[in-house]
GROMACS .gro file of C-alpha atoms in nm:
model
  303
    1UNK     CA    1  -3.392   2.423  13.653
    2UNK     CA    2  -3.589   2.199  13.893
    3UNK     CA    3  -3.841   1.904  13.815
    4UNK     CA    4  -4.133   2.131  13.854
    5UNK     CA    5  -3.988   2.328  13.585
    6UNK     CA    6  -3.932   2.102  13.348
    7UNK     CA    7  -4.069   2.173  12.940
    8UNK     CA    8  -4.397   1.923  12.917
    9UNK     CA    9  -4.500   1.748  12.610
   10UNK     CA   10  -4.784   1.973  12.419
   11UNK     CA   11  -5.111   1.793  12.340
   12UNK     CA   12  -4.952   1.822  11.966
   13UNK     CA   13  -4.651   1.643  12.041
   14UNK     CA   14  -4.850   1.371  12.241
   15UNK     CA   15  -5.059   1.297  11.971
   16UNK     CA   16  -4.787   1.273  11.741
   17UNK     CA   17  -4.573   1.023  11.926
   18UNK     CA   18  -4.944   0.825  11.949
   19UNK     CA   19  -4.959   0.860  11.552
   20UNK     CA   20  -4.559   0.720  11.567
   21UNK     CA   21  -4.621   0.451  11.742
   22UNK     CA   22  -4.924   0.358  11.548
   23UNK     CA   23  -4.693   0.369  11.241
   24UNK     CA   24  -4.446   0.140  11.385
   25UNK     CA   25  -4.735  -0.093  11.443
   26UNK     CA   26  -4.878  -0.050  11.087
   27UNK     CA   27  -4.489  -0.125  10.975
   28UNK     CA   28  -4.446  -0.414  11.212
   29UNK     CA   29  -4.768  -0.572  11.054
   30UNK     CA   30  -4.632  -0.493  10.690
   31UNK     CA   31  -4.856  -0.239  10.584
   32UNK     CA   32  -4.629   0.048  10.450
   33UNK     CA   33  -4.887   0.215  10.327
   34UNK     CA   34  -5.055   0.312  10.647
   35UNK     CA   35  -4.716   0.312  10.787
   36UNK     CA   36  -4.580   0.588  10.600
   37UNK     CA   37  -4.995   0.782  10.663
   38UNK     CA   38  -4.954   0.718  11.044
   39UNK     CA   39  -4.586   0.891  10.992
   40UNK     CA   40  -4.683   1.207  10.793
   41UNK     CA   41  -4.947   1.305  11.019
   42UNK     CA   42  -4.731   1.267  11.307
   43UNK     CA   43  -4.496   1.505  11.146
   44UNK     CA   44  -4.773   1.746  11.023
   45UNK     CA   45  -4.810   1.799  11.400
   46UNK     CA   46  -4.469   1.803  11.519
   47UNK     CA   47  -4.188   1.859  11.236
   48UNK     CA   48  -3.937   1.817  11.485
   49UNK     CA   49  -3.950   1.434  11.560
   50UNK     CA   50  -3.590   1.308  11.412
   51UNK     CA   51  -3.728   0.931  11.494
   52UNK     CA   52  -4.082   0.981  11.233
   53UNK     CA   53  -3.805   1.133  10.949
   54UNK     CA   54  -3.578   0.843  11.026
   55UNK     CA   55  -3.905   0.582  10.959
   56UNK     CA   56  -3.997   0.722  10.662
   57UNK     CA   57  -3.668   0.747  10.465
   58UNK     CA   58  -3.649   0.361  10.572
   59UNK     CA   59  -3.944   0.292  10.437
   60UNK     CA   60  -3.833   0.469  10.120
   61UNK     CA   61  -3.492   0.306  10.100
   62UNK     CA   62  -3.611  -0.025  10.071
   63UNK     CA   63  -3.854   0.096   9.811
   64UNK     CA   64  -3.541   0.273   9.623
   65UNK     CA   65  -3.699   0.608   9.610
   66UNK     CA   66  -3.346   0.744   9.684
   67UNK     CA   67  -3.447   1.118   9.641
   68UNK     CA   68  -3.725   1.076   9.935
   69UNK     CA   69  -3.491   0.880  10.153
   70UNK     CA   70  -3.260   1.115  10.071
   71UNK     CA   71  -3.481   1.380  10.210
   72UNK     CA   72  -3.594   1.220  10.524
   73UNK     CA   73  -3.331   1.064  10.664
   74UNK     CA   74  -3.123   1.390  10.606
   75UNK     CA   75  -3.367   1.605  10.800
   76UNK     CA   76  -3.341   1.337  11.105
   77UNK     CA   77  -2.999   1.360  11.074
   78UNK     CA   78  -3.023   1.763  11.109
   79UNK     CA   79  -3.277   1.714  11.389
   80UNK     CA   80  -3.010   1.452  11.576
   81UNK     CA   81  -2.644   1.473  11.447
   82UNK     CA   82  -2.568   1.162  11.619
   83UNK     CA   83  -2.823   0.958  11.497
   84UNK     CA   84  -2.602   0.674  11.278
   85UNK     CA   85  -2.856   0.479  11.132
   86UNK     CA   86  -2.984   0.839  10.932
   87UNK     CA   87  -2.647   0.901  10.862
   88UNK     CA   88  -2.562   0.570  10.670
   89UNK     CA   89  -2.897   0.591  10.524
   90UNK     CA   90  -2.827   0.922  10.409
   91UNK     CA   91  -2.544   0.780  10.255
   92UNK     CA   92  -2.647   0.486  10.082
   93UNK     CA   93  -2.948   0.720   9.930
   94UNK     CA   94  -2.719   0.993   9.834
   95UNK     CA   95  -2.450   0.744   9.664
   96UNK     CA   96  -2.764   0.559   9.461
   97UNK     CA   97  -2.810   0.947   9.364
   98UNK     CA   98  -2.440   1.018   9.287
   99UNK     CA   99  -2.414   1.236   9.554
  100UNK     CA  100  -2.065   1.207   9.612
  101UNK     CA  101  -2.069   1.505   9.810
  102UNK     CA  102  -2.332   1.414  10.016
  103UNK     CA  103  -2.220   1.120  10.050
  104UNK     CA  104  -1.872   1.167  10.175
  105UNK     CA  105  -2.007   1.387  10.439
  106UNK     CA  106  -2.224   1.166  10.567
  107UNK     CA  107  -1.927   0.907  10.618
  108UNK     CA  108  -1.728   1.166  10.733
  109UNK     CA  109  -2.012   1.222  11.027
  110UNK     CA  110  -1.998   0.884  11.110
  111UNK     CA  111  -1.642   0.838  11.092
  112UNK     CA  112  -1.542   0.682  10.795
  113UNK     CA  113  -1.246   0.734  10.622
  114UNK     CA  114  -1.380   0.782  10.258
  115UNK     CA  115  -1.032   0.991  10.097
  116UNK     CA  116  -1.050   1.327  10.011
  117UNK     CA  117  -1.238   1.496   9.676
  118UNK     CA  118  -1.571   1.544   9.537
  119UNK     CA  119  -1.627   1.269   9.322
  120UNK     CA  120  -1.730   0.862   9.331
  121UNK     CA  121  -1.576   0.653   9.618
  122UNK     CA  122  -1.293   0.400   9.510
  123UNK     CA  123  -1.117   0.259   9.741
  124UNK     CA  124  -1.068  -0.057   9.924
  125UNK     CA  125  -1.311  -0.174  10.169
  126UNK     CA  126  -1.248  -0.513  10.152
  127UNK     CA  127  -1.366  -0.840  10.044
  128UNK     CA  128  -1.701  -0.932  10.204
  129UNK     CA  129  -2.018  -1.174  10.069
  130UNK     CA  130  -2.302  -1.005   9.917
  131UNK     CA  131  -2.669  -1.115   9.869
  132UNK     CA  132  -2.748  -1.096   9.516
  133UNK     CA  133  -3.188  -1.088   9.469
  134UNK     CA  134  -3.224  -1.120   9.855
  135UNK     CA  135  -3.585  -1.130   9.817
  136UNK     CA  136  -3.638  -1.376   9.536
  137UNK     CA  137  -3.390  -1.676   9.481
  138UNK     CA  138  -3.120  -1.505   9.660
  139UNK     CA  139  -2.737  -1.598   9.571
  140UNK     CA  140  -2.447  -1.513   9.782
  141UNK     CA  141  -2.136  -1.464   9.609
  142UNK     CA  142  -1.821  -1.272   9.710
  143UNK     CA  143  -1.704  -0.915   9.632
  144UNK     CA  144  -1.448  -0.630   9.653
  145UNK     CA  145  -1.570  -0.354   9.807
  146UNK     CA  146  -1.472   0.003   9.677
  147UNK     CA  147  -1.708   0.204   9.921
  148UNK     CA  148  -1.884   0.131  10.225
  149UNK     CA  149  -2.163   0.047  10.028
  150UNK     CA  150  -2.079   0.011   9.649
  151UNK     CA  151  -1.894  -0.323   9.579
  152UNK     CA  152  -1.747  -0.530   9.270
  153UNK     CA  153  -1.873  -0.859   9.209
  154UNK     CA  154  -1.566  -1.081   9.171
  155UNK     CA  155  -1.704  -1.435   9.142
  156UNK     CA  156  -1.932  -1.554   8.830
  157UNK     CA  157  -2.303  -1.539   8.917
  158UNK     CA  158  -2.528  -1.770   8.808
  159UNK     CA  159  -2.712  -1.631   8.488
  160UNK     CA  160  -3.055  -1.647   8.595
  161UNK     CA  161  -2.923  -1.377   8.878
  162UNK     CA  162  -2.931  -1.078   8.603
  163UNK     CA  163  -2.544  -1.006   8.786
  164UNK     CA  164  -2.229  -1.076   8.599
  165UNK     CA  165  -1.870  -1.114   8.743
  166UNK     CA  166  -1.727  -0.697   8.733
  167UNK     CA  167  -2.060  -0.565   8.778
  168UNK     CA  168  -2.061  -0.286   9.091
  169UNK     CA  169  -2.429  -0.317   9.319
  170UNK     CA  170  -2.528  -0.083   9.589
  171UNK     CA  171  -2.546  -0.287   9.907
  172UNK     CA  172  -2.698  -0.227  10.266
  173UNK     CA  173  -2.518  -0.085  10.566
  174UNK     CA  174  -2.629  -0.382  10.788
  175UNK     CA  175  -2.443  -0.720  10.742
  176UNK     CA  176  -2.753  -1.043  10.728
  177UNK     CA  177  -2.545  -1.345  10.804
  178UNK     CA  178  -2.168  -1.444  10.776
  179UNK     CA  179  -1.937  -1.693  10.504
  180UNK     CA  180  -1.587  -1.732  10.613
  181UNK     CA  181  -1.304  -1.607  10.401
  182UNK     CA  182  -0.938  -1.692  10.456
  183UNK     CA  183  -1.051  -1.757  10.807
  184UNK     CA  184  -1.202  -1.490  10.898
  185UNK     CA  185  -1.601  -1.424  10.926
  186UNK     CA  186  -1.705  -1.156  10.693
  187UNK     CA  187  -2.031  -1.010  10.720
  188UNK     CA  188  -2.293  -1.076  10.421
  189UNK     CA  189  -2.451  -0.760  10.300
  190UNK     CA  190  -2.796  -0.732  10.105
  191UNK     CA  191  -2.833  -0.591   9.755
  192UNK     CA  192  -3.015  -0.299   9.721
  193UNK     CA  193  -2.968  -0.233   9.361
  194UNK     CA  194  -2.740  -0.299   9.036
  195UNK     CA  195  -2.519   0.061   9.029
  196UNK     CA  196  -2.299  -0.025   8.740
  197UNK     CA  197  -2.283  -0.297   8.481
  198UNK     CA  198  -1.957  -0.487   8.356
  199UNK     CA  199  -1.876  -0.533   8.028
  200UNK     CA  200  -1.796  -0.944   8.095
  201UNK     CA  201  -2.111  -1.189   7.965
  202UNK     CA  202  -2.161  -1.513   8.150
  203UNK     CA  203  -2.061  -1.801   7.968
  204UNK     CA  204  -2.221  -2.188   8.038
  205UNK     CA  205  -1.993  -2.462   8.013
  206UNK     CA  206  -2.057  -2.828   8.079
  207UNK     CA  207  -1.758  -3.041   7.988
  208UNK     CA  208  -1.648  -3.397   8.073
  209UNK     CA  209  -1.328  -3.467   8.241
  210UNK     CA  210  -1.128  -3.774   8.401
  211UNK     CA  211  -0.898  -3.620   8.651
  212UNK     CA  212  -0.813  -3.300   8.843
  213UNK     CA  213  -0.526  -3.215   8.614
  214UNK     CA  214  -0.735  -3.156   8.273
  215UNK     CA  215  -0.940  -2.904   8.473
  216UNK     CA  216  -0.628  -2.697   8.639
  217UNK     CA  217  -0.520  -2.720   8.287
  218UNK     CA  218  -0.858  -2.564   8.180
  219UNK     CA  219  -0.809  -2.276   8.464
  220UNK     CA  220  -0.489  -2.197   8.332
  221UNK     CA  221  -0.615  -2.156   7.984
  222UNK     CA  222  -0.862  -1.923   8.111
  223UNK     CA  223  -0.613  -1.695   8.316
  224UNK     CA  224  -0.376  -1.696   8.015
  225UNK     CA  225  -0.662  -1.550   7.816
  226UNK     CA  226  -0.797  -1.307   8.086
  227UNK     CA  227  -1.125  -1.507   8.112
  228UNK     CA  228  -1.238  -1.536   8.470
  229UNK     CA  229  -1.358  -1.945   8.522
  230UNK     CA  230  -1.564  -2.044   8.830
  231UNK     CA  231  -1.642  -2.455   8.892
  232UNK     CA  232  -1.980  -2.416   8.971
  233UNK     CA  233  -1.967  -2.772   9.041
  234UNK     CA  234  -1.736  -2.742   9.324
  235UNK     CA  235  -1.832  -2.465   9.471
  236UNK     CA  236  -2.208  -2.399   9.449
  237UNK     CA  237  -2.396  -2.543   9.777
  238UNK     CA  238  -2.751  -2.502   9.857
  239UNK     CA  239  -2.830  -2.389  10.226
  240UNK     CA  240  -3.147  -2.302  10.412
  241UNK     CA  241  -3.286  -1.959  10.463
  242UNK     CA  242  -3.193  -1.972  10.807
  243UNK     CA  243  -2.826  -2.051  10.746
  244UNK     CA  244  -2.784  -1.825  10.463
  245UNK     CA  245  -2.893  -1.523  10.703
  246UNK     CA  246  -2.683  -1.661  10.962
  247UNK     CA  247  -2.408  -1.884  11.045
  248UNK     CA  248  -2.416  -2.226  10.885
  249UNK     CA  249  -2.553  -2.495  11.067
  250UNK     CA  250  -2.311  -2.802  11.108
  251UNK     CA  251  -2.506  -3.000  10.851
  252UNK     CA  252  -2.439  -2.752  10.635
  253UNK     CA  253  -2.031  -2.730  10.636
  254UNK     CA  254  -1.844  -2.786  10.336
  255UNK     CA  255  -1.752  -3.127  10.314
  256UNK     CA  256  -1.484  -3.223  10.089
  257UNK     CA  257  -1.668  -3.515   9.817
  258UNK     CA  258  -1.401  -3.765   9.788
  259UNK     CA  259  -1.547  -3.943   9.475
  260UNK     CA  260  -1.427  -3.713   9.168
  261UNK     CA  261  -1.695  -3.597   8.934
  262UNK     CA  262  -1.654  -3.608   8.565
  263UNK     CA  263  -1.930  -3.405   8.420
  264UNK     CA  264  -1.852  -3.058   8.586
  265UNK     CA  265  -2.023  -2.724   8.474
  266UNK     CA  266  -1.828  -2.440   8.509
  267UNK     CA  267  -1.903  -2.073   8.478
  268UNK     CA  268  -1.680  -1.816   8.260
  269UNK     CA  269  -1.693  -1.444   8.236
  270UNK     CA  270  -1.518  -1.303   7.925
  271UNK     CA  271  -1.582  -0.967   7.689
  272UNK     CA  272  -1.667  -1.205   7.414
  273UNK     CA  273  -1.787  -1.541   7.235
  274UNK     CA  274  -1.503  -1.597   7.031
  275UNK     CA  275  -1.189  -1.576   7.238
  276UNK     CA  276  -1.397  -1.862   7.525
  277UNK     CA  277  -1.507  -2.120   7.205
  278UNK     CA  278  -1.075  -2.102   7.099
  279UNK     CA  279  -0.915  -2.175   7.402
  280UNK     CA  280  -1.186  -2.414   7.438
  281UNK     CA  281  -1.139  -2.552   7.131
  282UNK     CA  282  -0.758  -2.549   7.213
  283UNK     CA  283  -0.823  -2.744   7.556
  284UNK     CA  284  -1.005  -3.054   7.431
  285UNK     CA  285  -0.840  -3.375   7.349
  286UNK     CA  286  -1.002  -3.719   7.327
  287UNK     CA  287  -1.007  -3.760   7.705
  288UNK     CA  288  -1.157  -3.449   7.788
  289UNK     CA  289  -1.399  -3.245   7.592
  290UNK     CA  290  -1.679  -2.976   7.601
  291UNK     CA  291  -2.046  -3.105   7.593
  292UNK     CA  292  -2.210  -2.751   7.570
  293UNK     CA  293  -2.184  -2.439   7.525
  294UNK     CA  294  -2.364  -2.096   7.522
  295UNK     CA  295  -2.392  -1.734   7.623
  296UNK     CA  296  -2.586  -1.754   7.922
  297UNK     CA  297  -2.570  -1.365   8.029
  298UNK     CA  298  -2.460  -1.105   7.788
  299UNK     CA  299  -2.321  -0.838   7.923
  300UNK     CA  300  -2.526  -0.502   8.051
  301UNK     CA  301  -2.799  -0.553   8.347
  302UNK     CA  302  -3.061  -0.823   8.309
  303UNK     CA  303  -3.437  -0.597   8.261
   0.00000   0.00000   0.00000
């Protein structure tokens, strides 16, 4: 076919990509609303544009109506098979849905190794950082990954989080900054949503202690029993926005504090009360002894 020949644009399609482009400027400037208004009519005039389906489910996503990102982004992905962003978008919205069998295909497209079968992901994915509240007072803490987006908390959250060590959260595709593990940069991924509560409560504990010994004894105690014990004292630093969605700055690299700190307050995660307050009650001697105590998260998601 020559040049000449070539299909032209209708005055329909024209004016949607206009009516796109107007969206992306409405989104750009944060106003969804017209955004998503801007979107539809494009489609209303051309039902074909893989791009306008692929805005709107994103819009949707981050809203966390799953069903109409669901919809959109797997009508772009129709329209353009090779379209990856639709396709992990599809995914996340279908595994929010339990869609397993969506969901598997969609990784499948994209290729992913997700196992065979019809039912939830587990497998392992590896350990990366997620972004607990990333839009509020966010928290970073680490976890195992069972899906490409699903992933098990495996530190101790801070209470006023609503997260608790076991709990599983629906994360984004997209990694927002990096935290070195083992030596090795792991991407930070985004919350989207709790998926699937633990049935550990977050325990507050402020004790006083002289030396490094009474707390690995403390630890130790805590493994014995199966209670999971983070030192929130130790290993709790506050960074800036910029460094938490990025690489740390130099001012901000851990620096070992010489000078040991006596009053520490540490974080536990157990099924319940009274199996913590014995081995606590076990632990203490004159030198070394708990100052408070309470049930700072029971378990089952916060709201």
């Amino acid at each position: 076919m020559s040049d000449a020949a070539e299909i032209q644009p209708t005055a329909e399609q024209l004016r949607a990509e206009a009516l796109h482009q107007q969206g992306d400027e409405a989104d750009e400037a944060g106003d969804e609303e017209r955004a998503l208004s801007l979107y539809m009519q494009a489609l209303e005039l051309d039902f074909t544009r893989a791009m306008t389906h692929y805005n709107v489910g994103l819009i949707y996503k981050y809203r966390g109506d799953w069903e109409k990102s669901r919809r959109f982004n797997k009508r772009a992905a129709e329209l353009a098979p090779d379209h990856e962003a639709a396709l992990w978008n599809l995914a996340i919205a279908a595994t929010a849905l339990r869609d397993w069998t969506t969901a598997r295909a969609a990784w499948k497209q994209v290729g992913i190794d997700v196992g065979e079968g019809d039912g939830p992901i587990e497998g392992d994915f590896g350990i990366n950082p997620v972004r607990l509240n990333p839009h509020e007072d966010a928290e970073v803490v680490w976890a195992q990954r069972i899906c490409p987006v699903r992933a098990r908390i495996i530190s101790v959250p801070f209470p006023e989080s609503g997260f608790a060590y076991g709990d599983i959260v629906l994360h984004d595709g997209a990694g927002t900054g990096t935290r070195m593990h083992n030596g090795v940069e792991k991407s930070v991924f985004n919350v989207l949503e709790p998926f699937e509560s633990s049935p550990y409560s977050t325990f507050q504990v402020d004790v006083q202690i002289s030396c490094e010994q009474d707390l690995r004894e403390l630890l130790a105690a805590c493994e014995r029993a199966g209670v999971e014990c983070e030192d929130w004292t130790y290993s709790v630093r506050m960074i800036c926005k910029g460094c938490s969605e990025g690489s740390a700055h130099d001012e901000h690299e851990v620096v070992e504090d010489p000078e040991w700190k006596d009053r520490r307050r540490l974080g536990l995660a157990a099924f319940e009360e009274g199996p913590v307050r014995y081995l606590l009650e076990q632990w203490q001697t004159a030198d070394r002894r708990v100052e408070t105590f309470e049930c700072a998260l029971e378990a089952g998601f916060d709201g």
